[in-house]
């Protein structure tokens, strides 16, 4: 008796399942057949992104590079018998490897505009398009500055951090009033300014005050040199007393010198 449909290992459903599995495996292999690299570069430097098609069974007809902009990919460079660079990228990028299964583009004098992710596309026959994604991380070294003043019973501290990507500032400053703003600089870097106001007569004053700057996963601590409660009141007093003592000493010296000169004249 012949087997019924749906029974045994030879049923149509079994063949369909095997076919789908084989297609999935082939598809996964094709999708994973491009080797890419990510790159990190300092502002103003040069960087290269590369894609290599490891599947050689199809003929490559065209190679393209696109950039991700607002969740869309925009053409920036194409190789089809000769190279084509989009007008907005001329003088900024160029193909540095052009082979059937290997492509690379180099960015010159990198600006913050180049920061982001890119897609390489190998258009093949008869295999269709193979895509690979790689990202370029642009950075600028961190610069920090701390300024503080004490007047009218208040400590004003300003912490400034400039870099790219945007640095983040936080404070260890109990009881402080804080405000922050940022400025985009012409070269694409970002300057963040954070200010605190501390009442020097409060119970919190005298505790450690720290400006914490986080940039590219690294944390930098900048301490405000507050020693103990009441310290800032003593500073102007000490300065005033020192000045008075200096003036008195000068007056005494001048008086002694004049007295000495008078005695010499008598003789």
Tab-separated table of N, CA and C in Angstrom, residues 56-164:
chain	number	residue	atom	x	y	z
A	56	UNK	N	33.328	33.921	-3.777
A	56	UNK	CA	33.856	34.201	-5.109
A	56	UNK	C	33.074	33.516	-6.235
A	57	UNK	N	31.917	32.979	-5.942
A	57	UNK	CA	31.223	32.222	-6.978
A	57	UNK	C	30.447	33.119	-7.938
A	58	UNK	N	30.297	34.442	-7.593
A	58	UNK	CA	29.578	35.352	-8.473
A	58	UNK	C	30.518	36.426	-9.017
A	59	UNK	N	30.157	36.970	-10.164
A	59	UNK	CA	30.954	38.018	-10.788
A	59	UNK	C	30.499	39.383	-10.288
A	60	UNK	N	31.448	40.170	-9.759
A	60	UNK	CA	31.124	41.509	-9.267
A	60	UNK	C	31.054	42.478	-10.435
A	61	UNK	N	29.928	43.189	-10.521
A	61	UNK	CA	29.705	44.141	-11.606
A	61	UNK	C	29.969	45.581	-11.136
A	62	UNK	N	29.540	45.877	-9.891
A	62	UNK	CA	29.647	47.246	-9.386
A	62	UNK	C	29.873	47.230	-7.883
A	63	UNK	N	30.673	48.172	-7.400
A	63	UNK	CA	30.911	48.321	-5.966
A	63	UNK	C	30.483	49.724	-5.553
A	64	UNK	N	29.699	49.825	-4.478
A	64	UNK	CA	29.197	51.118	-4.012
A	64	UNK	C	29.464	51.296	-2.529
A	65	UNK	N	29.599	52.570	-2.135
A	65	UNK	CA	29.693	52.932	-0.719
A	65	UNK	C	28.601	53.951	-0.415
A	66	UNK	N	27.920	53.737	0.709
A	66	UNK	CA	26.862	54.643	1.133
A	66	UNK	C	27.073	55.030	2.588
A	67	UNK	N	26.508	56.185	2.956
A	67	UNK	CA	26.573	56.623	4.348
A	67	UNK	C	25.179	56.656	4.945
A	68	UNK	N	25.091	56.253	6.214
A	68	UNK	CA	23.815	56.291	6.921
A	68	UNK	C	23.539	57.726	7.380
A	69	UNK	N	22.456	58.321	6.862
A	69	UNK	CA	22.047	59.673	7.238
A	69	UNK	C	20.561	59.635	7.576
A	70	UNK	N	20.249	59.951	8.836
A	70	UNK	CA	18.846	59.950	9.282
A	70	UNK	C	18.142	58.637	8.944
A	71	UNK	N	18.799	57.531	9.273
A	71	UNK	CA	18.261	56.184	9.094
A	71	UNK	C	18.099	55.785	7.630
A	72	UNK	N	18.662	56.564	6.718
A	72	UNK	CA	18.680	56.205	5.301
A	72	UNK	C	20.119	56.137	4.822
A	73	UNK	N	20.363	55.355	3.768
A	73	UNK	CA	21.703	55.252	3.207
A	73	UNK	C	21.778	56.048	1.909
A	74	UNK	N	22.774	56.946	1.842
A	74	UNK	CA	22.934	57.851	0.710
A	74	UNK	C	24.226	57.510	-0.030
A	75	UNK	N	24.163	57.428	-1.369
A	75	UNK	CA	25.339	57.100	-2.177
A	75	UNK	C	26.428	58.165	-2.028
A	76	UNK	N	27.672	57.703	-1.871
A	76	UNK	CA	28.792	58.632	-1.785
A	76	UNK	C	29.911	58.272	-2.755
A	77	UNK	N	30.050	56.994	-3.109
A	77	UNK	CA	31.109	56.587	-4.049
A	77	UNK	C	30.690	55.296	-4.749
A	78	UNK	N	30.979	55.221	-6.053
A	78	UNK	CA	30.626	54.050	-6.854
A	78	UNK	C	31.785	53.721	-7.787
A	79	UNK	N	32.048	52.418	-7.939
A	79	UNK	CA	33.031	51.967	-8.925
A	79	UNK	C	32.330	51.055	-9.935
A	80	UNK	N	32.314	51.512	-11.200
A	80	UNK	CA	31.739	50.724	-12.295
A	80	UNK	C	32.576	51.031	-13.528
A	81	UNK	N	33.629	50.246	-13.721
A	81	UNK	CA	34.640	50.484	-14.761
A	81	UNK	C	35.515	51.692	-14.429
A	82	UNK	N	34.934	52.708	-13.833
A	82	UNK	CA	35.686	53.852	-13.344
A	82	UNK	C	35.021	54.353	-12.057
A	83	UNK	N	35.718	55.228	-11.352
A	83	UNK	CA	35.203	55.677	-10.053
A	83	UNK	C	34.356	56.932	-10.194
A	84	UNK	N	33.306	56.992	-9.368
A	84	UNK	CA	32.448	58.166	-9.278
A	84	UNK	C	32.331	58.551	-7.800
A	85	UNK	N	32.650	59.800	-7.497
A	85	UNK	CA	32.542	60.318	-6.128
A	85	UNK	C	31.480	61.404	-6.116
A	86	UNK	N	30.542	61.327	-5.179
A	86	UNK	CA	29.511	62.360	-5.068
A	86	UNK	C	30.159	63.715	-4.819
A	87	UNK	N	29.544	64.773	-5.369
A	87	UNK	CA	30.125	66.110	-5.283
A	87	UNK	C	30.435	66.529	-3.847
A	88	UNK	N	29.550	66.192	-2.921
A	88	UNK	CA	29.737	66.607	-1.532
A	88	UNK	C	30.899	65.894	-0.849
A	89	UNK	N	31.445	64.833	-1.499
A	89	UNK	CA	32.547	64.073	-0.908
A	89	UNK	C	33.854	64.202	-1.692
A	90	UNK	N	33.827	64.935	-2.799
A	90	UNK	CA	35.047	65.098	-3.583
A	90	UNK	C	36.103	65.851	-2.774
A	91	UNK	N	37.329	65.334	-2.815
A	91	UNK	CA	38.407	65.921	-2.036
A	91	UNK	C	38.444	65.454	-0.602
A	92	UNK	N	37.429	64.702	-0.186
A	92	UNK	CA	37.365	64.218	1.193
A	92	UNK	C	37.575	62.717	1.283
A	93	UNK	N	37.165	61.977	0.220
A	93	UNK	CA	37.340	60.519	0.213
A	93	UNK	C	37.850	60.077	-1.156
A	94	UNK	N	38.361	58.839	-1.186
A	94	UNK	CA	38.785	58.257	-2.457
A	94	UNK	C	38.900	56.752	-2.289
A	95	UNK	N	38.719	56.020	-3.386
A	95	UNK	CA	38.950	54.579	-3.366
A	95	UNK	C	40.453	54.336	-3.230
A	96	UNK	N	40.849	53.505	-2.290
A	96	UNK	CA	42.258	53.142	-2.158
A	96	UNK	C	42.488	51.663	-2.473
A	97	UNK	N	41.419	50.888	-2.533
A	97	UNK	CA	41.487	49.509	-3.036
A	97	UNK	C	40.300	49.309	-3.966
A	98	UNK	N	40.574	48.907	-5.206
A	98	UNK	CA	39.501	48.618	-6.163
A	98	UNK	C	39.822	47.281	-6.810
A	99	UNK	N	39.203	46.235	-6.307
A	99	UNK	CA	39.372	44.905	-6.863
A	99	UNK	C	38.009	44.250	-6.990
A	100	UNK	N	37.988	43.116	-7.656
A	100	UNK	CA	36.715	42.443	-7.916
A	100	UNK	C	35.974	42.119	-6.632
A	101	UNK	N	36.696	41.633	-5.637
A	101	UNK	CA	36.056	41.223	-4.386
A	101	UNK	C	36.611	41.972	-3.165
A	102	UNK	N	37.224	43.102	-3.415
A	102	UNK	CA	37.841	43.842	-2.307
A	102	UNK	C	37.732	45.339	-2.589
A	103	UNK	N	37.291	46.105	-1.606
A	103	UNK	CA	37.159	47.548	-1.781
A	103	UNK	C	37.500	48.270	-0.484
A	104	UNK	N	38.067	49.452	-0.611
A	104	UNK	CA	38.384	50.279	0.549
A	104	UNK	C	38.296	51.745	0.157
A	105	UNK	N	37.786	52.554	1.067
A	105	UNK	CA	37.790	53.997	0.866
A	105	UNK	C	38.554	54.637	2.014
A	106	UNK	N	39.281	55.707	1.689
A	106	UNK	CA	40.055	56.426	2.692
A	106	UNK	C	39.507	57.844	2.839
A	107	UNK	N	39.356	58.260	4.082
A	107	UNK	CA	38.894	59.614	4.405
A	107	UNK	C	40.122	60.462	4.722
A	108	UNK	N	40.205	61.645	4.089
A	108	UNK	CA	41.340	62.536	4.304
A	108	UNK	C	40.923	63.701	5.197
A	109	UNK	N	41.841	64.093	6.107
A	109	UNK	CA	41.593	65.255	6.970
A	109	UNK	C	40.190	65.181	7.567
A	110	UNK	N	39.947	64.135	8.325
A	110	UNK	CA	38.612	63.807	8.820
A	110	UNK	C	38.043	64.925	9.690
A	111	UNK	N	36.777	65.238	9.455
A	111	UNK	CA	36.033	66.172	10.292
A	111	UNK	C	34.961	65.405	11.062
A	112	UNK	N	34.241	66.102	11.927
A	112	UNK	CA	33.192	65.433	12.692
A	112	UNK	C	32.048	64.970	11.801
A	113	UNK	N	31.938	65.525	10.590
A	113	UNK	CA	30.877	65.114	9.669
A	113	UNK	C	31.046	63.671	9.204
A	114	UNK	N	32.281	63.179	9.232
A	114	UNK	CA	32.529	61.804	8.795
A	114	UNK	C	32.177	60.780	9.873
A	115	UNK	N	31.893	61.216	11.062
A	115	UNK	CA	31.540	60.287	12.134
A	115	UNK	C	30.222	59.589	11.794
A	116	UNK	N	30.214	58.261	11.837
A	116	UNK	CA	28.981	57.539	11.543
A	116	UNK	C	29.251	56.183	10.918
A	117	UNK	N	28.193	55.569	10.389
A	117	UNK	CA	28.297	54.224	9.823
A	117	UNK	C	28.109	54.259	8.306
A	118	UNK	N	28.759	53.290	7.647
A	118	UNK	CA	28.790	53.240	6.192
A	118	UNK	C	28.459	51.823	5.717
A	119	UNK	N	27.987	51.745	4.477
A	119	UNK	CA	27.625	50.447	3.903
A	119	UNK	C	28.339	50.254	2.567
A	120	UNK	N	28.974	49.104	2.430
A	120	UNK	CA	29.565	48.730	1.143
A	120	UNK	C	28.627	47.726	0.472
A	121	UNK	N	28.496	47.843	-0.849
A	121	UNK	CA	27.582	46.977	-1.601
A	121	UNK	C	28.304	46.416	-2.816
A	122	UNK	N	28.332	45.076	-2.904
A	122	UNK	CA	28.856	44.400	-4.096
A	122	UNK	C	27.657	43.932	-4.925
A	123	UNK	N	27.475	44.521	-6.091
A	123	UNK	CA	26.428	44.059	-6.997
A	123	UNK	C	27.024	42.988	-7.905
A	124	UNK	N	26.494	41.777	-7.820
A	124	UNK	CA	27.068	40.632	-8.535
A	124	UNK	C	26.052	40.017	-9.496
A	125	UNK	N	26.588	39.214	-10.399
A	125	UNK	CA	25.729	38.452	-11.324
A	125	UNK	C	26.137	36.978	-11.253
A	126	UNK	N	25.200	36.104	-11.029
A	126	UNK	CA	23.753	36.347	-10.881
A	126	UNK	C	23.323	36.419	-9.421
A	127	UNK	N	24.256	36.632	-8.506
A	127	UNK	CA	23.927	36.531	-7.076
A	127	UNK	C	23.214	37.718	-6.477
A	128	UNK	N	23.180	38.862	-7.197
A	128	UNK	CA	22.517	40.033	-6.651
A	128	UNK	C	23.466	40.855	-5.773
A	129	UNK	N	22.907	41.578	-4.829
A	129	UNK	CA	23.687	42.508	-4.004
A	129	UNK	C	24.098	41.868	-2.680
A	130	UNK	N	25.354	42.095	-2.305
A	130	UNK	CA	25.882	41.675	-1.007
A	130	UNK	C	26.290	42.936	-0.253
A	131	UNK	N	25.854	43.055	1.003
A	131	UNK	CA	26.074	44.280	1.770
A	131	UNK	C	26.858	44.021	3.043
A	132	UNK	N	27.649	45.016	3.417
A	132	UNK	CA	28.374	44.956	4.686
A	132	UNK	C	28.420	46.339	5.307
A	133	UNK	N	28.347	46.424	6.632
A	133	UNK	CA	28.330	47.709	7.340
A	133	UNK	C	29.571	47.863	8.206
A	134	UNK	N	30.116	49.072	8.231
A	134	UNK	CA	31.241	49.400	9.116
A	134	UNK	C	31.079	50.837	9.576
A	135	UNK	N	31.682	51.156	10.714
A	135	UNK	CA	31.499	52.473	11.321
A	135	UNK	C	32.839	53.171	11.531
A	136	UNK	N	32.799	54.495	11.388
A	136	UNK	CA	33.973	55.331	11.611
A	136	UNK	C	33.700	56.219	12.816
A	137	UNK	N	34.534	56.081	13.845
A	137	UNK	CA	34.375	56.870	15.069
A	137	UNK	C	35.419	57.979	15.081
A	138	UNK	N	34.945	59.213	14.984
A	138	UNK	CA	35.824	60.380	15.009
A	138	UNK	C	35.835	60.941	16.432
A	139	UNK	N	37.014	61.341	16.894
A	139	UNK	CA	37.093	61.910	18.242
A	139	UNK	C	38.078	63.067	18.263
A	140	UNK	N	37.916	63.922	19.248
A	140	UNK	CA	38.884	64.983	19.519
A	140	UNK	C	39.249	64.887	20.988
A	141	UNK	N	40.522	65.072	21.299
A	141	UNK	CA	40.984	64.935	22.680
A	141	UNK	C	40.287	65.930	23.601
A	142	UNK	N	40.095	65.508	24.819
A	142	UNK	CA	39.363	66.300	25.806
A	142	UNK	C	40.233	67.424	26.366
A	143	UNK	N	39.638	68.618	26.476
A	143	UNK	CA	40.266	69.751	27.156
A	143	UNK	C	39.351	70.209	28.278
A	144	UNK	N	39.915	70.399	29.465
A	144	UNK	CA	39.110	70.798	30.618
A	144	UNK	C	39.689	72.049	31.266
A	145	UNK	N	38.821	72.764	31.965
A	145	UNK	CA	39.237	73.973	32.667
A	145	UNK	C	38.322	74.163	33.869
A	146	UNK	N	38.899	74.533	35.007
A	146	UNK	CA	38.121	74.778	36.222
A	146	UNK	C	38.467	76.154	36.772
A	147	UNK	N	37.439	76.931	37.072
A	147	UNK	CA	37.633	78.258	37.661
A	147	UNK	C	36.675	78.405	38.840
A	148	UNK	N	37.133	79.028	39.915
A	148	UNK	CA	36.250	79.231	41.066
A	148	UNK	C	36.590	80.555	41.746
A	149	UNK	N	35.576	81.145	42.342
A	149	UNK	CA	35.737	82.373	43.118
A	149	UNK	C	34.909	82.263	44.387
A	150	UNK	N	35.299	83.022	45.407
A	150	UNK	CA	34.564	83.058	46.668
A	150	UNK	C	34.282	84.509	47.004
A	151	UNK	N	33.000	84.816	47.194
A	151	UNK	CA	32.615	86.177	47.575
A	151	UNK	C	31.236	86.153	48.199
A	152	UNK	N	31.046	87.071	49.153
A	152	UNK	CA	29.743	87.218	49.812
A	152	UNK	C	29.222	85.899	50.370
A	153	UNK	N	30.128	85.090	50.894
A	153	UNK	CA	29.710	83.842	51.520
A	153	UNK	C	29.286	82.754	50.560
A	154	UNK	N	29.678	82.878	49.281
A	154	UNK	CA	29.327	81.856	48.290
A	154	UNK	C	30.553	81.450	47.480
A	155	UNK	N	30.592	80.175	47.151
A	155	UNK	CA	31.621	79.638	46.262
A	155	UNK	C	30.991	79.414	44.897
A	156	UNK	N	31.528	80.096	43.873
A	156	UNK	CA	31.088	79.893	42.496
A	156	UNK	C	32.162	79.103	41.752
A	157	UNK	N	31.803	77.946	41.221
A	157	UNK	CA	32.753	77.113	40.479
A	157	UNK	C	32.212	76.846	39.077
A	158	UNK	N	33.091	76.975	38.086
A	158	UNK	CA	32.727	76.723	36.690
A	158	UNK	C	33.654	75.653	36.125
A	159	UNK	N	33.061	74.605	35.571
A	159	UNK	CA	33.824	73.509	34.969
A	159	UNK	C	33.521	73.501	33.472
A	160	UNK	N	34.566	73.591	32.663
A	160	UNK	CA	34.419	73.629	31.202
A	160	UNK	C	35.108	72.424	30.585
A	161	UNK	N	34.408	71.729	29.683
A	161	UNK	CA	34.975	70.574	28.985
A	161	UNK	C	34.667	70.690	27.499
A	162	UNK	N	35.694	70.543	26.656
A	162	UNK	CA	35.539	70.633	25.209
A	162	UNK	C	36.096	69.373	24.566
A	163	UNK	N	35.349	68.795	23.637
A	163	UNK	CA	35.810	67.587	22.951
A	163	UNK	C	34.773	67.094	21.968
A	164	UNK	N	35.064	65.954	21.356
A	164	UNK	CA	34.121	65.258	20.483
A	164	UNK	C	34.387	63.764	20.609
